[in-house]
Coordinates of C-alpha atoms in Angstrom, one line a residue:
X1 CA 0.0 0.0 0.0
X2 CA 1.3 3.6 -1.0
X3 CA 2.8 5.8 2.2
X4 CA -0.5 8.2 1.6
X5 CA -3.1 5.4 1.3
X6 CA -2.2 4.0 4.6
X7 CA -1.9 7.3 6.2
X8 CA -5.5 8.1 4.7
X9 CA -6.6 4.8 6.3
X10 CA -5.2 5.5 9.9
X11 CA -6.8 8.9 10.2
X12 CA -10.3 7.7 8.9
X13 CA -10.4 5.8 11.9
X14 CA -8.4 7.7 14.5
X15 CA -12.0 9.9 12.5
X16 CA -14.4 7.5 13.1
X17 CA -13.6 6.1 17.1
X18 CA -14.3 10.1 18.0
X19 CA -17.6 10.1 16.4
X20 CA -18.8 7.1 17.9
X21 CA -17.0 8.0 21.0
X22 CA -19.2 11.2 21.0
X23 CA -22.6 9.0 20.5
X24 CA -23.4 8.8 16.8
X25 CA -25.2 5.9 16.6
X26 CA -26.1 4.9 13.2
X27 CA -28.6 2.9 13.7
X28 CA -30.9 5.1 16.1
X29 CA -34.1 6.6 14.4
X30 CA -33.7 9.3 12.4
X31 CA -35.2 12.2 13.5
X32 CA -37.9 13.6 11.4
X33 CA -36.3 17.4 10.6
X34 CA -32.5 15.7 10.0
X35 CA -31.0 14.7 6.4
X36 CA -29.9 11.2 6.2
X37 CA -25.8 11.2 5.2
X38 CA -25.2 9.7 1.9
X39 CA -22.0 9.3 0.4
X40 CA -21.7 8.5 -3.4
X41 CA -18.4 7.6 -5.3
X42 CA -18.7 10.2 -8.3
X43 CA -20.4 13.5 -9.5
X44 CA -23.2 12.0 -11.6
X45 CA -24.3 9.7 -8.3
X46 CA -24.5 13.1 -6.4
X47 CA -27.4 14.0 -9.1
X48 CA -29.4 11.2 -9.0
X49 CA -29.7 10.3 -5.2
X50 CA -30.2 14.7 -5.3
X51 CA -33.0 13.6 -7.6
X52 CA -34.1 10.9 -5.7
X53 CA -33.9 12.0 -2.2
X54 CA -34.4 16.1 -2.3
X55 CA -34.4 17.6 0.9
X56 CA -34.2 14.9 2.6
X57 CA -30.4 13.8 2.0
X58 CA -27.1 15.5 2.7
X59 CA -24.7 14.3 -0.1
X60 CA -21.0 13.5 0.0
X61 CA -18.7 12.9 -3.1
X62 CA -16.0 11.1 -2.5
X63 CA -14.2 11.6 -5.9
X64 CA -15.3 15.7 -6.3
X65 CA -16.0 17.4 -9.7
X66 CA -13.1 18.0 -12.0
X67 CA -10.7 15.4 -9.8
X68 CA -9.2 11.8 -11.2
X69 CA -11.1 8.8 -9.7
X70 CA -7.6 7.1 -10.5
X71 CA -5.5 8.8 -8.1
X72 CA -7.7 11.1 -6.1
X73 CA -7.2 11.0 -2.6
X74 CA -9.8 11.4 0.2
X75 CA -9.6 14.7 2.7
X76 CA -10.5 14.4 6.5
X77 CA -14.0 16.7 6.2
X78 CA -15.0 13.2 3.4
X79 CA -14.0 10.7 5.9
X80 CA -15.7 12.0 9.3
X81 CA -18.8 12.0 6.6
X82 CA -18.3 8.8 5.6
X83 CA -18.4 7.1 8.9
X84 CA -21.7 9.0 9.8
X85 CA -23.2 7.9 6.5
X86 CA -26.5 5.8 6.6
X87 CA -26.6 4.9 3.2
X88 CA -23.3 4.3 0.6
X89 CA -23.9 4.3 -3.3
X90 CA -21.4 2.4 -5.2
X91 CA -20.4 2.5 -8.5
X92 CA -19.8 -0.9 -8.5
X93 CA -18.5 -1.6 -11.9
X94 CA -14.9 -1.1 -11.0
X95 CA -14.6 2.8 -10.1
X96 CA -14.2 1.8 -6.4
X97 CA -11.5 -0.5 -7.4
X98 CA -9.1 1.7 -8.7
X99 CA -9.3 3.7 -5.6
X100 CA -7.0 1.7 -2.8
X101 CA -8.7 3.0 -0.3
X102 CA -12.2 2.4 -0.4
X103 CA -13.3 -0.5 0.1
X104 CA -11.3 -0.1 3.7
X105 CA -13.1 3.3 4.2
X106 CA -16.9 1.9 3.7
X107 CA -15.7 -1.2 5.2
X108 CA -14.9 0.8 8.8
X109 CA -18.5 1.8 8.6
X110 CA -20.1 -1.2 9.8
X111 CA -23.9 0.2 10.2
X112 CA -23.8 1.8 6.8
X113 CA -25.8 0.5 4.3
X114 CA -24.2 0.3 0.9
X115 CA -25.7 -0.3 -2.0
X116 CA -23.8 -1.7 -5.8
X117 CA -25.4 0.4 -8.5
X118 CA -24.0 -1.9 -10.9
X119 CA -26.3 -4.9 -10.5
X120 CA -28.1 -6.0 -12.9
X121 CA -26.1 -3.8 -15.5
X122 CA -24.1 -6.2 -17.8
X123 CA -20.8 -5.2 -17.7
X124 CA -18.1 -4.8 -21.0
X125 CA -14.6 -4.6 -21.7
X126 CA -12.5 -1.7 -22.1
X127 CA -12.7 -0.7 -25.7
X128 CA -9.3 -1.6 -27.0
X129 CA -7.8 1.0 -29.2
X130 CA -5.9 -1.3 -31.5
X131 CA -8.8 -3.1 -33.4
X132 CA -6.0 -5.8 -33.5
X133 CA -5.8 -5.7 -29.4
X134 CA -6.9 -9.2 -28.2
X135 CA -10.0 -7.3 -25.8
X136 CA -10.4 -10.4 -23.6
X137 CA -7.4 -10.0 -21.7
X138 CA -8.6 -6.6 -20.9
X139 CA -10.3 -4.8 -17.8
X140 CA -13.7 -4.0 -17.4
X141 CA -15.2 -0.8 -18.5
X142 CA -16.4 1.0 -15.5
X143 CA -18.5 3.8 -16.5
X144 CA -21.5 2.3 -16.8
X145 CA -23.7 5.6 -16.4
X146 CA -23.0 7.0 -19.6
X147 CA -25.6 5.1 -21.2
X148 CA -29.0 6.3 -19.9
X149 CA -30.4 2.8 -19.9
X150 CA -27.9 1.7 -17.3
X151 CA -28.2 5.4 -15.3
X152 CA -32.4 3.9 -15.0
X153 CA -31.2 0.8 -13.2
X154 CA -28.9 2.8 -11.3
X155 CA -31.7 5.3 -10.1
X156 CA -33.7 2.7 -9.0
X157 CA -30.7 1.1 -6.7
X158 CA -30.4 4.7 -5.1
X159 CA -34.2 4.7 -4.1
X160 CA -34.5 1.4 -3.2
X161 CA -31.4 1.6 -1.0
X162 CA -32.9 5.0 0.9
X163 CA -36.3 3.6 1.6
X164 CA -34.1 0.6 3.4
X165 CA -32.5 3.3 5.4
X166 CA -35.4 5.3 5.5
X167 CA -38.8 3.3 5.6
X168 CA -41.4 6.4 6.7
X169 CA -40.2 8.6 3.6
X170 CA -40.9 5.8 1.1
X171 CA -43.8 7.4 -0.8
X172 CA -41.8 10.5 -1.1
X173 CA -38.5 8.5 -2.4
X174 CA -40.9 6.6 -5.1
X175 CA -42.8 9.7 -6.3
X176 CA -39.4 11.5 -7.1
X177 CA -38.2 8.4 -8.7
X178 CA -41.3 8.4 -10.7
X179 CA -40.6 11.7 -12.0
X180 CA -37.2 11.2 -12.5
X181 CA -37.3 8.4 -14.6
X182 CA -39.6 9.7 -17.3
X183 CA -36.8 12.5 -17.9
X184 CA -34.2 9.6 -18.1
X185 CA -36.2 7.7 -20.7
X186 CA -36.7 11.1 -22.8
X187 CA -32.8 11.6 -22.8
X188 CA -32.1 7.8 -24.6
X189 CA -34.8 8.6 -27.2
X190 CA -33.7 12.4 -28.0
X191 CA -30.0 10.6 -28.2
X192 CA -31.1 7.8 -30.6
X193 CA -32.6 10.4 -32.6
X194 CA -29.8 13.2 -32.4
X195 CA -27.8 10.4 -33.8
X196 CA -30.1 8.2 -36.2
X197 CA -28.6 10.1 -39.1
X198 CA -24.9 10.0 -38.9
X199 CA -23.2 7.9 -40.9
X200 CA -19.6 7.8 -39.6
X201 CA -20.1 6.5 -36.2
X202 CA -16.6 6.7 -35.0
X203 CA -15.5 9.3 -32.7
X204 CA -12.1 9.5 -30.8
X205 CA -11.8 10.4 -27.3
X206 CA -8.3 10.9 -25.3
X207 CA -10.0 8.8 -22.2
X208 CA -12.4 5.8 -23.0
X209 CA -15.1 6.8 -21.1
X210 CA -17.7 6.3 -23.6
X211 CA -17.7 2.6 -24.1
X212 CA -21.1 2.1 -23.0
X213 CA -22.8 5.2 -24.7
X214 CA -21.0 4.0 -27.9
X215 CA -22.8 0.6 -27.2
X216 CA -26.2 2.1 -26.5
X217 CA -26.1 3.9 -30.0
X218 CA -24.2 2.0 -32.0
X219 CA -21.1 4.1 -32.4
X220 CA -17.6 3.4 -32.8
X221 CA -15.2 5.1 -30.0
X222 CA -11.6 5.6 -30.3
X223 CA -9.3 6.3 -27.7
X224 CA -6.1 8.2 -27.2
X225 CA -5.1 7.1 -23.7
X226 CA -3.6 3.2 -23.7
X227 CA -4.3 0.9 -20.5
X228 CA -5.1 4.3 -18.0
X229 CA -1.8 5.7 -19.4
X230 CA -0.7 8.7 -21.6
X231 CA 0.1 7.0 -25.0
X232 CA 3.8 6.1 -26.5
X233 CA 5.0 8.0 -29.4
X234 CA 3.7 4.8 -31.5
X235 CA 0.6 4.8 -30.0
X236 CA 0.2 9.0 -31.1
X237 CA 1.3 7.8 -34.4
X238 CA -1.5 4.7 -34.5
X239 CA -4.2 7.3 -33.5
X240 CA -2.9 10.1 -35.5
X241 CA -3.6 7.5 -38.7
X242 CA -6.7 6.3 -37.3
X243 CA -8.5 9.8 -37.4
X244 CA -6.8 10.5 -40.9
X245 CA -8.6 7.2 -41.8
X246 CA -11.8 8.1 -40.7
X247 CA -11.9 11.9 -41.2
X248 CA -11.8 12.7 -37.6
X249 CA -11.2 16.1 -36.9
X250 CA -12.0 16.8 -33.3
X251 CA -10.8 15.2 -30.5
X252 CA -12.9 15.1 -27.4
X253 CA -11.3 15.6 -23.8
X254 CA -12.1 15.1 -19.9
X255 CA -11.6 18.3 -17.8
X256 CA -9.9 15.6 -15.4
X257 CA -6.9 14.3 -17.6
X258 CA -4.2 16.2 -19.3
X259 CA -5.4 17.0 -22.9
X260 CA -1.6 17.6 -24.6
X261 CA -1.5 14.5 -26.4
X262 CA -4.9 15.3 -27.4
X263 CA -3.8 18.8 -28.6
X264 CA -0.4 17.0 -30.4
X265 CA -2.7 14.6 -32.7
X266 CA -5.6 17.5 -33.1
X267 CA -2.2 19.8 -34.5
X268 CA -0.9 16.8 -36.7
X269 CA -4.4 16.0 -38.0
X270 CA -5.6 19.5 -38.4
X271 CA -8.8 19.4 -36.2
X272 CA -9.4 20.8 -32.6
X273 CA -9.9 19.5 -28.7
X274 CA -13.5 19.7 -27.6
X275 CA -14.1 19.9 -24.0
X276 CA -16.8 17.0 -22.4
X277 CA -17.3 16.1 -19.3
X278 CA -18.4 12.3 -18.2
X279 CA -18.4 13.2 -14.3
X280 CA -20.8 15.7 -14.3
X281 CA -23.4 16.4 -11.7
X282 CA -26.2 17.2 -13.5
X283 CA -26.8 14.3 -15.8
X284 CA -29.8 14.8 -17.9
X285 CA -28.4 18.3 -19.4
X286 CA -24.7 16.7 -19.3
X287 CA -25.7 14.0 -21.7
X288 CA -27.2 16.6 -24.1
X289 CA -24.4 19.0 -24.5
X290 CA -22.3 15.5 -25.5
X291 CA -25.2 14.8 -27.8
X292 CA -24.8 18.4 -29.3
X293 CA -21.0 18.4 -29.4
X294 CA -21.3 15.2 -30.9
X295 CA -23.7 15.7 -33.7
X296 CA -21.9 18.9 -34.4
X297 CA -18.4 16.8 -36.1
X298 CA -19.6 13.2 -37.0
X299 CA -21.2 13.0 -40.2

């Protein structure tokens, strides 16, 4: 374990023995005027449990907006949260894996419920770069909310996992789910139909995050970044052919990775970076800028 993961590890629960020290029992009733604690791994979980559970939740991120799930590190004001949580939302698909620390963290929290966002959701591999790449011996893909489908099955995890926690607010859990859902449903159709026209369906990216939205709609993505790592000089020299092969001209980028290789291949191929984000909070408007940006370069 890195110096700063177990470091992390021993304060959560130097953290956590002074909260229960001081009486927070988790498992007491909760009181009707106080927000049940619920921690979420990303920014697009924050959104739907907001969705979900209104006023009645207090929401903590424990990978914040604009940070790198892959190397982010926790801060003490996330842990005491964490152990005072009722009610964790996983990922589940392999997000919580790449951070060392987690699974210790929720772990410490013995009365927390938490709650895999990923069952039921049928996992896939990484898209491999190298159409030659044997994909089998690859990881799984773990960003299962960018296809809206999935985000549905996700939604209903969230509220079924508050009504656990929270039994007497069930009717108002359901109804927002209710409304929610309807919005979710809209999104897939306005992005089949956004895209039903284009005829070259590949689009490169500098981090795969779009494995599952390239699924959902039948698209081709293409990815500058090789195994979670910035690309060799052949690897810039595969891609670089690869958008000259398929008229790419526009490169699409996280606000959470470093975009220069990006910028090198958009110089060498004459096109431009685009800015998208795959960690934003607010989902359902998220997921339509990508739509526009999208439907604005592929032909």
């Amino acid at each position: 374990m890195r110096k700063t993961a177990w470091l992390t590890t021993i304060t959560f629960i130097l953290l956590l023995t002074a909260a229960l020290a001081a009486g927070s029992g988790c498992d007491a009733a909760i009181p009707p005027n106080q927000k049940i604690g619920v921690a979420v791994s990303i920014m697009p979980q924050a959104g739907f449990v907001e969705n979900i559970g209104g006023d009645k939740v207090a929401i903590t991120v424990m990978v914040p907006q604009k940070a790198d799930p892959h190397t982010y590190e926790p801060t003490p004001r996330q842990m005491k949260a964490l152990s005072q949580a009722k009610l964790y939302a996983r990922v589940g698909s392999g997000i919580e894996f790449e951070l060392a620390w987690m699974d210790k963290m929720i772990a410490t929290n013995q009365k927390m419920l938490v709650v895999d966002c990923s069952q039921g959701i049928r996992l896939i591999p990484m898209t491999a770069e190298d159409p030659h790449e044997d994909k089998a011996h690859g990881s799984l893909d773990p960003h299962i909310w960018m296809s809206p489908p999935n985000a549905k099955i996700m939604v209903q995890h969230i509220c079924d996992g508050l009504i656990q926690v929270d039994p007497a607010n069930r009717a108002y859990y359901e109804n927002n789910l209710n409304l929610y859902l309807p919005k979710l449903t809209q999104l897939d159709k306005d992005i089949r139909e956004g895209l039903s026209w284009v005829k070259n369906r590949k689009f490169l990216v500098y981090h795969p995050a779009f494995g599952y939205f390239a699924r959902e709609y039948n698209l081709t993505m293409l990815a500058i970044e090789e195994q979670g790592k910035e690309p060799t000089a052949a690897g810039i020299a595969r891609v670089i052919q690869q958008a000259k092969d398929n008229k790419i001209r526009v490169i699409f980028a996280s606000p959470q990775f470093n975009p220069q290789s990006a910028r090198v291949i958009a110089g060498a191929i004459g096109g431009t970076v685009v800015m998208i984000d795959d960690l934003a909070k607010d989902y359902v408007n998220n997921m339509r800028a990508i739509l526009s940006e999208l439907v604005k370069v592929m032909e």
